């Protein structure tokens, strides 16, 4: 029964695009060496091509003569309920959908989106890890995967405004920019919210938050449940329409940027004339336009490095902007980790992995490689533009006993404002 | 004078002693400390105004590392937050000895 739900979803997902991707694979195995989970563990089941196996089987056994023959004579196996459970742990706990595998594939196969399709079958079959389901249900029921209610959100925003002495506008009609934060920032990194408020204010931006569209994270997207993905996106889009804003600015969150910037346009109607942007881009634009001034060398006191977030840098291409800012703030102390930019190593916490307790050993095994990268350049601090990465780094450096300071770029920029 | 002091208690455990009303600067620096600190925290509220503490402890709760609180009569409800992957265990104890004993076992 579970299997049939998954197969139905896979069959629905397999259009010309997915078929061409699956047919193009030559099983060369190059994607394996790009996968941080495979690199960290050596487990062959974590190779990206193996993660797409349920989708491949569904495609071949349903749509190709060779696949049907192989199945008929017992050369290939049908997907079973047990297989689904097994692959569920692989695609949810050992994959962050970072899509680095696609960067090395000589055939240009987009493995990340294919693995997302595999997840969608798991979601339809109800074989998603319990922790991820619990967070998704909280987002559905109370509006936040961390269980932040409307009341808690309003109280906490008020507390941040009072204690960090910043203005956090709420539900301002006809503001230019709707800023949507993550629950992680709200609960764990409130200084990031204060920092962004300070930057927006200094730039003279007419901005607002929304009490209705208050959560930018999308656990429906992590699960790969399209209906829930749309529901969570629509809460923010509806708020943007109601407030009449010109753009939605995603705060420090990678998957949210992906969901709003690209996924939404492929699965639903988006509000017309509302741009989607990310805080890293906006800060850079403000700085280049002279709307904010930053103290040169404000962080030139120990090696600072930058962690590229998969969805913002590799996918989103916002690569030079944070670097230009960092080279201004730390002209002699900024150093790159290797590899970096499009080829950077994922932190290991994305794609919902950080929310699944059973995946902790795996995500820390992966993070060990980031620790090595930071050690190689003698990093004293590391900064990033994704709060999910930041939480993974915060927990990761603690896990490994590293004393590298973990920072959000907005926080650094706000402290360097002149 | 800051409204809190930090002193080592044991390997991996710091005592955070509340010594007076919080200013915004104190709140910001305590938030910064909690963001960077990866050890355990013994929160000593001896002599503190429980009402004044409550509001801030409630707001600091999601950011806290593993922590044991003692020294003031607080409503345990202020420590309740939704169980989630980002949150650490924080408990209230009647005495320092009990708080420290629990903390050492975490």
Short mmCIF file of C-alpha atoms in Angstrom, two decimals:
data_model
loop_
_atom_site.label_atom_id
_atom_site.label_comp_id
_atom_site.label_asym_id
_atom_site.label_seq_id
_atom_site.Cartn_x
_atom_site.Cartn_y
_atom_site.Cartn_z
CA UNK A 1 0.00 0.00 0.00
CA UNK A 2 2.79 2.37 0.99
CA UNK A 3 4.77 1.26 -2.01
CA UNK A 4 1.87 1.93 -4.34
CA UNK A 5 1.49 5.50 -3.01
CA UNK A 6 5.18 6.09 -3.60
CA UNK A 7 5.11 4.50 -7.05
CA UNK A 8 2.07 6.57 -8.02
CA UNK A 9 3.95 9.69 -6.97
CA UNK A 10 7.05 8.64 -8.86
CA UNK A 11 5.03 7.88 -11.97
CA UNK A 12 3.41 11.32 -11.64
CA UNK A 13 6.81 12.96 -11.19
CA UNK A 14 8.41 11.19 -14.13
CA UNK A 15 7.88 13.51 -17.01
CA UNK A 16 10.23 14.09 -19.90
CA UNK A 17 12.68 15.97 -17.73
CA UNK A 18 13.07 13.25 -15.08
CA UNK A 19 13.19 10.54 -17.75
CA UNK A 20 15.97 12.33 -19.61
CA UNK A 21 17.94 12.73 -16.38
CA UNK A 22 17.56 9.05 -15.47
CA UNK A 23 18.44 7.89 -18.97
CA UNK A 24 21.51 10.11 -19.08
CA UNK A 25 23.18 8.47 -16.10
CA UNK A 26 26.13 6.30 -17.11
CA UNK A 27 26.73 5.00 -13.55
CA UNK A 28 30.21 6.51 -13.63
CA UNK A 29 30.13 7.09 -9.88
CA UNK A 30 31.71 10.54 -9.96
CA UNK A 31 28.83 11.87 -7.90
CA UNK A 32 29.93 9.67 -4.99
CA UNK A 33 33.08 11.67 -4.35
CA UNK A 34 31.11 14.91 -4.35
CA UNK A 35 28.75 13.73 -1.61
CA UNK A 36 29.84 14.82 1.87
CA UNK A 37 27.92 11.94 3.47
CA UNK A 38 29.77 9.43 1.30
CA UNK A 39 33.09 11.20 1.85
CA UNK A 40 32.62 11.20 5.62
CA UNK A 41 31.48 7.60 5.99
CA UNK A 42 32.51 5.67 2.88
CA UNK A 43 29.05 4.06 2.89
CA UNK A 44 28.24 3.20 -0.75
CA UNK A 45 24.51 3.58 -0.04
CA UNK A 46 25.10 7.31 0.36
CA UNK A 47 26.21 7.80 -3.22
CA UNK A 48 23.80 10.22 -4.88
CA UNK A 49 23.01 7.86 -7.75
CA UNK A 50 21.91 5.16 -5.28
CA UNK A 51 19.65 7.68 -3.56
CA UNK A 52 17.68 7.99 -6.81
CA UNK A 53 17.29 4.20 -7.15
CA UNK A 54 13.57 3.98 -6.19
CA UNK A 55 12.76 6.56 -8.85
CA UNK A 56 14.92 4.77 -11.42
CA UNK A 57 13.22 1.45 -10.72
CA UNK A 58 9.76 3.00 -10.93
CA UNK A 59 10.68 4.64 -14.23
CA UNK A 60 12.34 1.66 -15.86
CA UNK A 61 9.86 -0.94 -14.68
CA UNK A 62 6.91 1.13 -15.76
CA UNK A 63 8.11 2.96 -18.86
CA UNK A 64 10.86 0.93 -20.51
CA UNK A 65 10.71 -2.43 -22.24
CA UNK A 66 14.07 -3.43 -20.83
CA UNK A 67 12.92 -2.57 -17.33
CA UNK A 68 9.71 -4.60 -17.71
CA UNK A 69 11.66 -7.57 -19.05
CA UNK A 70 14.23 -7.39 -16.28
CA UNK A 71 11.44 -7.35 -13.72
CA UNK A 72 9.63 -10.24 -15.41
CA UNK A 73 12.70 -12.49 -15.45
CA UNK A 74 13.82 -11.50 -11.97
CA UNK A 75 16.86 -9.46 -12.98
CA UNK A 76 15.47 -6.38 -11.24
CA UNK A 77 13.49 -6.12 -8.01
CA UNK A 78 10.26 -4.19 -7.49
CA UNK A 79 10.25 -1.55 -4.78
CA UNK A 80 8.80 -2.93 -1.53
CA UNK A 81 7.59 -1.32 1.71
CA UNK A 82 10.85 -2.40 3.33
CA UNK A 83 12.83 -0.74 0.55
CA UNK A 84 10.92 2.49 1.10
CA UNK A 85 11.64 2.51 4.82
CA UNK A 86 15.29 1.84 4.13
CA UNK A 87 15.61 4.53 1.46
CA UNK A 88 13.72 6.94 3.68
CA UNK A 89 16.64 6.99 6.09
CA UNK A 90 19.06 7.42 3.19
CA UNK A 91 17.33 10.31 1.44
CA UNK A 92 16.24 12.21 4.56
CA UNK A 93 19.13 11.55 6.95
CA UNK A 94 22.09 11.25 4.60
CA UNK A 95 21.23 13.93 2.06
CA UNK A 96 20.91 17.68 2.49
CA UNK A 97 19.83 18.21 -1.14
CA UNK A 98 22.94 20.36 -1.44
CA UNK A 99 23.22 19.38 -5.12
CA UNK A 100 27.00 19.41 -5.18
CA UNK A 101 26.72 16.05 -6.95
CA UNK A 102 25.16 17.86 -9.90
CA UNK A 103 28.22 20.11 -10.16
CA UNK A 104 30.49 17.14 -10.89
CA UNK A 105 28.16 15.03 -13.01
CA UNK A 106 29.65 14.88 -16.52
CA UNK A 107 26.16 14.41 -17.92
CA UNK A 108 24.82 17.46 -16.09
CA UNK A 109 22.21 15.43 -14.22
CA UNK A 110 20.42 17.42 -11.54
CA UNK A 111 20.67 14.81 -8.82
CA UNK A 112 19.41 17.08 -6.03
CA UNK A 113 15.99 17.66 -7.63
CA UNK A 114 15.76 13.94 -8.47
CA UNK A 115 16.42 13.05 -4.83
CA UNK A 116 13.76 15.61 -3.91
CA UNK A 117 11.41 13.63 -6.16
CA UNK A 118 12.38 10.45 -4.29
CA UNK A 119 11.51 12.24 -1.05
CA UNK A 120 8.12 13.20 -2.48
CA UNK A 121 7.33 9.52 -2.95
CA UNK A 122 8.35 8.87 0.65
CA UNK A 123 6.09 11.71 1.80
CA UNK A 124 3.16 10.26 -0.18
CA UNK A 125 3.85 6.83 1.30
CA UNK A 126 4.10 8.19 4.84
CA UNK A 127 7.63 7.00 5.48
CA UNK A 128 9.18 10.31 6.53
CA UNK A 129 11.32 10.35 9.73
CA UNK A 130 9.16 11.13 12.76
CA UNK A 131 11.09 14.22 13.87
CA UNK A 132 10.68 15.81 10.46
CA UNK A 133 6.96 15.01 10.40
CA UNK A 134 6.56 16.50 13.90
CA UNK A 135 8.21 19.77 12.85
CA UNK A 136 6.15 19.91 9.65
CA UNK A 137 2.92 19.37 11.56
CA UNK A 138 3.84 22.14 14.00
CA UNK A 139 4.37 24.46 11.08
CA UNK A 140 0.99 23.44 9.67
CA UNK A 141 -0.86 23.76 12.96
CA UNK A 142 0.77 26.68 14.78
CA UNK A 143 2.73 28.36 12.03
CA UNK A 144 6.29 27.41 12.96
CA UNK A 145 8.30 24.18 12.87
CA UNK A 146 9.70 25.11 16.28
CA UNK A 147 6.21 25.51 17.72
CA UNK A 148 6.33 29.33 17.90
CA UNK A 149 2.77 30.55 18.32
CA UNK A 150 1.43 33.95 17.19
CA UNK A 151 1.59 35.10 20.81
CA UNK A 152 5.20 33.94 21.33
CA UNK A 153 6.25 35.52 18.04
CA UNK A 154 4.75 38.90 18.98
CA UNK A 155 6.16 38.80 22.53
CA UNK A 156 9.59 37.85 21.39
CA UNK A 157 9.70 40.49 18.66
CA UNK A 158 8.71 43.06 21.27
CA UNK A 159 11.46 41.81 23.60
CA UNK A 160 14.08 41.98 20.84
CA UNK A 161 12.94 45.49 19.94
CA UNK A 162 13.13 46.63 23.57
CA UNK A 163 16.40 45.00 24.54
CA UNK A 164 18.35 45.58 21.34
CA UNK A 165 16.82 49.05 21.07
CA UNK A 166 15.68 48.63 17.48
CA UNK A 167 12.42 49.27 15.68
CA UNK A 168 10.77 46.15 14.28
CA UNK A 169 7.80 47.35 12.25
CA UNK A 170 4.83 45.02 12.04
CA UNK A 171 2.03 44.84 9.47
CA UNK A 172 2.87 48.19 7.89
CA UNK A 173 0.64 48.71 4.88
CA UNK A 174 2.42 49.61 1.61
CA UNK A 175 5.92 49.11 2.97
CA UNK A 176 8.46 48.44 0.23
CA UNK A 177 9.97 45.31 1.73
CA UNK A 178 8.43 42.48 3.68
CA UNK A 179 11.15 40.86 5.78
CA UNK A 180 10.41 37.29 6.81
CA UNK A 181 12.56 35.68 9.47
CA UNK A 182 13.11 32.08 10.53
CA UNK A 183 11.98 30.64 13.85
CA UNK A 184 15.62 29.70 14.46
CA UNK A 185 16.60 33.36 14.35
CA UNK A 186 13.67 34.26 16.56
CA UNK A 187 14.40 31.65 19.20
CA UNK A 188 18.13 30.98 19.01
CA UNK A 189 19.71 33.98 17.31
CA UNK A 190 17.58 37.01 18.24
CA UNK A 191 20.60 39.23 17.71
CA UNK A 192 20.32 38.43 14.01
CA UNK A 193 16.82 39.87 13.89
CA UNK A 194 18.04 42.98 15.72
CA UNK A 195 20.98 43.22 13.32
CA UNK A 196 18.77 43.08 10.24
CA UNK A 197 16.39 45.65 11.78
CA UNK A 198 19.33 47.95 12.40
CA UNK A 199 20.61 47.58 8.83
CA UNK A 200 17.18 48.21 7.30
CA UNK A 201 16.69 51.23 9.49
CA UNK A 202 20.14 52.66 8.74
CA UNK A 203 19.53 52.24 5.01
CA UNK A 204 16.26 54.13 5.34
CA UNK A 205 14.31 51.20 3.94
CA UNK A 206 10.54 51.26 4.32
CA UNK A 207 10.10 47.74 5.61
CA UNK A 208 7.81 45.59 7.68
CA UNK A 209 7.34 42.19 9.19
CA UNK A 210 4.00 40.40 8.99
CA UNK A 211 2.15 38.73 11.81
CA UNK A 212 0.44 36.50 9.25
CA UNK A 213 3.41 35.62 7.06
CA UNK A 214 5.92 35.31 9.86
CA UNK A 215 7.77 32.08 9.06
CA UNK A 216 10.13 31.78 6.14
CA UNK A 217 11.27 28.18 6.74
CA UNK A 218 9.35 25.53 4.82
CA UNK A 219 9.30 22.04 6.31
CA UNK A 220 6.85 20.94 3.64
CA UNK A 221 9.70 21.53 1.22
CA UNK A 222 12.09 19.47 3.35
CA UNK A 223 9.59 16.61 3.41
CA UNK A 224 8.86 17.16 -0.29
CA UNK A 225 5.12 17.35 0.30
CA UNK A 226 3.99 19.68 -2.46
CA UNK A 227 0.66 20.64 -0.90
CA UNK A 228 2.27 21.61 2.40
CA UNK A 229 5.08 23.40 0.57
CA UNK A 230 2.46 25.49 -1.21
CA UNK A 231 0.50 26.11 1.99
CA UNK A 232 3.55 27.47 3.82
CA UNK A 233 4.61 29.59 0.86
CA UNK A 234 1.09 30.94 0.43
CA UNK A 235 1.01 32.27 4.00
CA UNK A 236 3.85 34.63 3.13
CA UNK A 237 2.59 35.42 -0.37
CA UNK A 238 -0.87 36.25 1.00
CA UNK A 239 0.70 38.55 3.59
CA UNK A 240 2.77 40.25 0.87
CA UNK A 241 -0.34 40.81 -1.26
CA UNK A 242 -2.34 42.10 1.69
CA UNK A 243 0.39 44.53 2.71
CA UNK A 244 1.04 45.62 -0.86
CA UNK A 245 4.83 45.26 -0.64
CA UNK A 246 7.17 45.41 -3.63
CA UNK A 247 9.48 42.65 -2.51
CA UNK A 248 9.88 39.82 -0.03
CA UNK A 249 13.26 39.67 1.61
CA UNK A 250 14.30 36.28 2.93
CA UNK A 251 16.42 36.59 6.06
CA UNK A 252 19.37 34.30 6.72
CA UNK A 253 17.88 31.05 5.44
CA UNK A 254 18.98 28.93 2.49
CA UNK A 255 16.20 26.47 1.77
CA UNK A 256 13.62 29.23 2.20
CA UNK A 257 15.39 31.26 -0.46
CA UNK A 258 15.29 28.23 -2.77
CA UNK A 259 11.61 27.59 -2.04
CA UNK A 260 10.52 31.20 -2.58
CA UNK A 261 12.88 32.06 -5.41
CA UNK A 262 12.52 28.99 -7.65
CA UNK A 263 10.25 26.27 -6.32
CA UNK A 264 7.22 28.51 -5.83
CA UNK A 265 7.22 29.62 -9.45
CA UNK A 266 7.07 25.99 -10.58
CA UNK A 267 4.24 24.82 -8.36
CA UNK A 268 1.87 27.73 -7.72
CA UNK A 269 0.70 31.20 -8.65
CA UNK A 270 2.95 33.84 -7.19
CA UNK A 271 1.91 37.41 -6.47
CA UNK A 272 2.58 39.64 -9.47
CA UNK A 273 5.27 42.31 -9.24
CA UNK A 274 6.66 41.09 -5.94
CA UNK A 275 10.38 40.36 -6.14
CA UNK A 276 12.12 37.74 -4.02
CA UNK A 277 15.49 38.67 -2.59
CA UNK A 278 17.89 37.60 0.13
CA UNK A 279 19.45 39.64 2.92
CA UNK A 280 22.99 38.96 1.60
CA UNK A 281 22.09 40.60 -1.71
CA UNK A 282 20.18 43.43 -0.05
CA UNK A 283 23.01 44.32 2.36
CA UNK A 284 25.45 44.41 -0.55
CA UNK A 285 23.10 46.60 -2.60
CA UNK A 286 22.67 49.03 0.32
CA UNK A 287 26.44 49.23 0.78
CA UNK A 288 27.23 49.71 -2.91
CA UNK A 289 24.52 52.35 -3.23
CA UNK A 290 25.95 54.23 -0.25
CA UNK A 291 22.82 53.67 1.82
CA UNK A 292 24.92 52.11 4.57
CA UNK A 293 28.58 52.74 5.36
CA UNK A 294 30.78 50.09 6.91
CA UNK A 295 33.90 50.55 8.96
CA UNK A 296 36.81 49.19 6.95
CA UNK A 297 38.82 46.59 8.85
CA UNK A 298 36.25 46.24 11.63
CA UNK A 299 37.01 42.52 11.86
CA UNK A 300 40.66 42.50 10.95
CA UNK A 301 41.74 40.79 14.14
CA UNK A 302 42.00 37.09 13.38
CA UNK A 303 41.33 34.89 10.38
CA UNK A 304 37.73 35.17 9.20
CA UNK A 305 36.32 32.74 6.69
CA UNK A 306 33.03 32.36 4.86
CA UNK A 307 30.86 29.26 4.63
CA UNK A 308 28.96 29.01 1.35
CA UNK A 309 25.39 27.87 1.92
CA UNK A 310 24.25 25.45 -0.78
CA UNK A 311 21.01 27.17 -1.68
CA UNK A 312 22.21 30.76 -1.47
CA UNK A 313 25.64 30.46 -2.98
CA UNK A 314 25.80 27.26 -5.07
CA UNK A 315 22.23 27.50 -6.32
CA UNK A 316 21.50 31.18 -5.84
CA UNK A 317 24.80 32.54 -7.13
CA UNK A 318 25.13 35.14 -4.36
CA UNK A 319 28.84 34.41 -4.19
CA UNK A 320 30.74 37.64 -4.71
CA UNK A 321 28.47 39.85 -2.58
CA UNK A 322 29.26 38.46 0.89
CA UNK A 323 32.93 38.16 -0.08
CA UNK A 324 33.17 41.80 -1.13
CA UNK A 325 31.67 42.80 2.22
CA UNK A 326 34.01 40.50 4.14
CA UNK A 327 37.07 41.72 2.26
CA UNK A 328 36.11 45.22 3.34
CA UNK A 329 35.47 44.25 6.96
CA UNK A 330 38.56 42.03 7.21
CA UNK A 331 40.90 43.08 4.37
CA UNK A 332 43.94 41.26 5.73
CA UNK A 333 42.19 38.52 7.69
CA UNK A 334 39.69 37.08 5.23
CA UNK A 335 40.70 33.64 3.98
CA UNK A 336 38.85 31.09 1.89
CA UNK A 337 38.32 27.49 2.93
CA UNK A 338 39.01 24.89 0.25
CA UNK A 339 36.88 23.97 -1.64
CA UNK A 340 34.70 27.06 -1.75
CA UNK A 341 32.06 28.97 -3.71
CA UNK A 342 30.04 26.65 -6.02
CA UNK A 343 32.20 23.69 -5.02
CA UNK A 344 31.95 24.30 -1.27
CA UNK A 345 31.21 21.50 1.13
CA UNK A 346 27.75 21.56 2.71
CA UNK A 347 27.67 21.89 6.50
CA UNK A 348 25.63 18.70 6.83
CA UNK A 349 22.60 20.20 8.55
CA UNK A 350 20.49 21.34 5.60
CA UNK A 351 17.49 19.72 3.94
CA UNK A 352 15.87 19.07 7.31
CA UNK A 353 18.70 16.76 8.46
CA UNK A 354 19.39 18.89 11.53
CA UNK A 355 15.87 18.30 12.82
CA UNK A 356 16.20 14.49 12.76
CA UNK A 357 17.78 13.26 15.96
CA UNK A 358 18.72 9.86 14.51
CA UNK A 359 20.84 11.71 11.95
CA UNK A 360 23.01 13.45 14.54
CA UNK A 361 25.99 11.07 14.25
CA UNK A 362 25.93 11.45 10.48
CA UNK A 363 25.67 15.22 10.42
CA UNK A 364 28.50 15.52 12.92
CA UNK A 365 30.62 13.09 10.89
CA UNK A 366 30.10 15.38 7.91
CA UNK A 367 30.82 18.47 9.97
CA UNK A 368 34.19 16.99 10.92
CA UNK A 369 35.30 17.84 7.38
CA UNK A 370 34.29 21.49 7.90
CA UNK A 371 36.31 21.51 11.11
CA UNK A 372 39.33 20.29 9.13
CA UNK A 373 38.78 22.96 6.49
CA UNK A 374 38.67 25.68 9.13
CA UNK A 375 41.74 24.29 10.90
CA UNK A 376 43.73 24.30 7.66
CA UNK A 377 43.48 28.07 7.38
CA UNK A 378 43.65 28.79 11.11
CA UNK A 379 40.15 30.32 11.18
CA UNK A 380 39.23 32.22 14.32
CA UNK A 381 35.73 32.91 13.09
CA UNK A 382 33.42 31.73 10.38
CA UNK A 383 30.46 33.59 8.99
CA UNK A 384 27.51 32.61 6.84
CA UNK A 385 24.16 33.85 5.60
CA UNK A 386 21.95 30.91 6.62
CA UNK A 387 20.68 30.36 10.16
CA UNK A 388 20.26 26.64 9.58
CA UNK A 389 23.96 26.40 8.67
CA UNK A 390 24.68 28.62 11.65
CA UNK A 391 22.89 26.26 14.04
CA UNK A 392 24.77 23.31 12.54
CA UNK A 393 28.06 25.20 12.92
CA UNK A 394 27.23 26.26 16.49
CA UNK A 395 26.45 22.68 17.48
CA UNK A 396 29.28 21.29 15.35
CA UNK A 397 32.08 23.41 16.81
CA UNK A 398 30.79 22.53 20.29
CA UNK A 399 30.70 18.83 19.38
CA UNK A 400 34.32 18.93 18.19
CA UNK A 401 35.54 21.24 20.97
CA UNK A 402 36.60 23.87 18.44
CA UNK A 403 36.87 27.48 19.56
CA UNK A 404 35.99 29.00 16.17
CA UNK A 405 33.38 31.73 16.58
CA UNK A 406 30.27 31.34 14.46
CA UNK A 407 28.69 34.49 13.06
CA UNK A 408 25.88 35.61 10.81
CA UNK A 409 26.97 38.13 8.18
CA UNK A 410 24.11 40.46 9.11
CA UNK A 411 25.36 40.56 12.68
CA UNK A 412 28.87 41.46 11.51
CA UNK A 413 27.56 44.12 9.15
CA UNK A 414 25.32 45.69 11.78
CA UNK A 415 28.22 45.94 14.21
CA UNK A 416 30.39 47.60 11.57
CA UNK A 417 27.82 50.25 10.61
CA UNK A 418 29.15 53.80 10.67
CA UNK B 1 28.41 46.82 36.97
CA UNK B 2 26.99 44.05 34.80
CA UNK B 3 23.81 42.38 35.98
CA UNK B 4 25.46 38.99 35.86
CA UNK B 5 28.85 37.45 36.56
CA UNK B 6 30.38 34.33 35.07
CA UNK B 7 32.74 32.16 37.09
CA UNK B 8 34.00 28.60 36.55
CA UNK B 9 32.53 25.87 38.76
CA UNK B 10 33.82 22.67 37.25
CA UNK B 11 35.22 21.46 33.97
CA UNK B 12 32.64 22.47 31.36
CA UNK B 13 30.38 24.22 33.88
CA UNK B 14 30.12 27.96 34.45
CA UNK B 15 28.15 29.72 37.15
CA UNK B 16 26.04 32.61 35.89
CA UNK B 17 25.15 34.71 38.91
CA UNK B 18 22.41 37.29 38.56
CA UNK B 19 23.49 40.39 40.44
CA UNK B 20 21.06 43.14 39.54
CA UNK B 21 18.51 44.51 37.08
CA UNK B 22 19.24 43.93 33.40
CA UNK B 23 20.07 46.79 31.09
CA UNK B 24 19.71 46.31 27.31
CA UNK B 25 23.52 46.06 27.09
CA UNK B 26 23.48 43.24 29.65
CA UNK B 27 20.78 41.39 27.74
CA UNK B 28 22.76 41.72 24.51
CA UNK B 29 26.01 40.55 26.04
CA UNK B 30 24.33 37.63 27.81
CA UNK B 31 22.69 36.64 24.52
CA UNK B 32 26.11 36.83 22.87
CA UNK B 33 27.60 34.67 25.59
CA UNK B 34 24.86 32.04 25.27
CA UNK B 35 25.30 32.03 21.51
CA UNK B 36 29.01 31.26 21.79
CA UNK B 37 29.17 29.14 24.93
CA UNK B 38 29.04 25.38 24.47
CA UNK B 39 29.42 24.17 28.05
CA UNK B 40 26.81 23.79 30.80
CA UNK B 41 25.43 26.58 32.93
CA UNK B 42 24.63 26.79 36.63
CA UNK B 43 22.28 29.76 36.93
CA UNK B 44 22.40 31.27 40.40
CA UNK B 45 19.49 33.59 41.16
CA UNK B 46 20.20 33.88 44.90
CA UNK B 47 18.94 37.22 46.16
CA UNK B 48 17.43 38.16 42.80
CA UNK B 49 13.99 39.64 42.27
CA UNK B 50 12.04 36.66 40.94
CA UNK B 51 9.60 38.84 39.03
CA UNK B 52 12.35 40.78 37.28
CA UNK B 53 14.16 37.53 36.45
CA UNK B 54 11.09 35.80 35.08
CA UNK B 55 10.63 37.92 31.98
CA UNK B 56 14.25 37.61 30.93
CA UNK B 57 14.66 33.95 31.82
CA UNK B 58 11.58 33.18 29.76
CA UNK B 59 13.10 34.96 26.77
CA UNK B 60 16.58 33.54 27.32
CA UNK B 61 15.23 30.02 27.74
CA UNK B 62 15.34 29.05 24.01
CA UNK B 63 18.96 30.22 23.75
CA UNK B 64 20.22 28.53 26.89
CA UNK B 65 22.74 25.71 26.83
CA UNK B 66 22.06 22.78 29.18
CA UNK B 67 21.35 24.65 32.41
CA UNK B 68 20.26 24.18 36.02
CA UNK B 69 18.63 27.11 37.79
CA UNK B 70 18.37 27.63 41.55
CA UNK B 71 18.07 30.40 44.12
CA UNK B 72 14.70 32.00 43.35
CA UNK B 73 11.09 30.96 43.45
CA UNK B 74 10.22 30.93 39.79
CA UNK B 75 7.12 29.61 38.10
CA UNK B 76 8.39 26.42 36.37
CA UNK B 77 6.03 27.22 33.49
CA UNK B 78 8.41 29.91 32.24
CA UNK B 79 10.89 27.21 31.31
CA UNK B 80 8.45 25.26 29.22
CA UNK B 81 9.05 25.57 25.52
CA UNK B 82 7.99 23.38 22.67
CA UNK B 83 10.22 20.31 22.49
CA UNK B 84 12.31 20.85 19.43
CA UNK B 85 15.65 19.98 17.90
CA UNK B 86 17.30 23.29 18.71
CA UNK B 87 16.41 23.44 22.41
CA UNK B 88 18.52 22.21 25.32
CA UNK B 89 17.38 20.81 28.65
CA UNK B 90 16.90 23.44 31.36
CA UNK B 91 15.64 22.60 34.85
CA UNK B 92 14.77 24.39 38.06
CA UNK B 93 16.13 23.13 41.44
CA UNK B 94 15.51 24.12 45.03
CA UNK B 95 19.20 24.04 46.02
CA UNK B 96 22.62 24.56 44.50
CA UNK B 97 23.71 21.05 45.45
CA UNK B 98 20.84 19.45 43.59
CA UNK B 99 21.34 21.71 40.60
CA UNK B 100 25.03 20.94 40.38
CA UNK B 101 24.54 17.21 40.87
CA UNK B 102 22.07 17.11 37.97
CA UNK B 103 24.29 19.27 35.79
CA UNK B 104 27.31 17.04 36.34
CA UNK B 105 25.32 14.07 35.08
CA UNK B 106 24.27 15.74 31.84
#
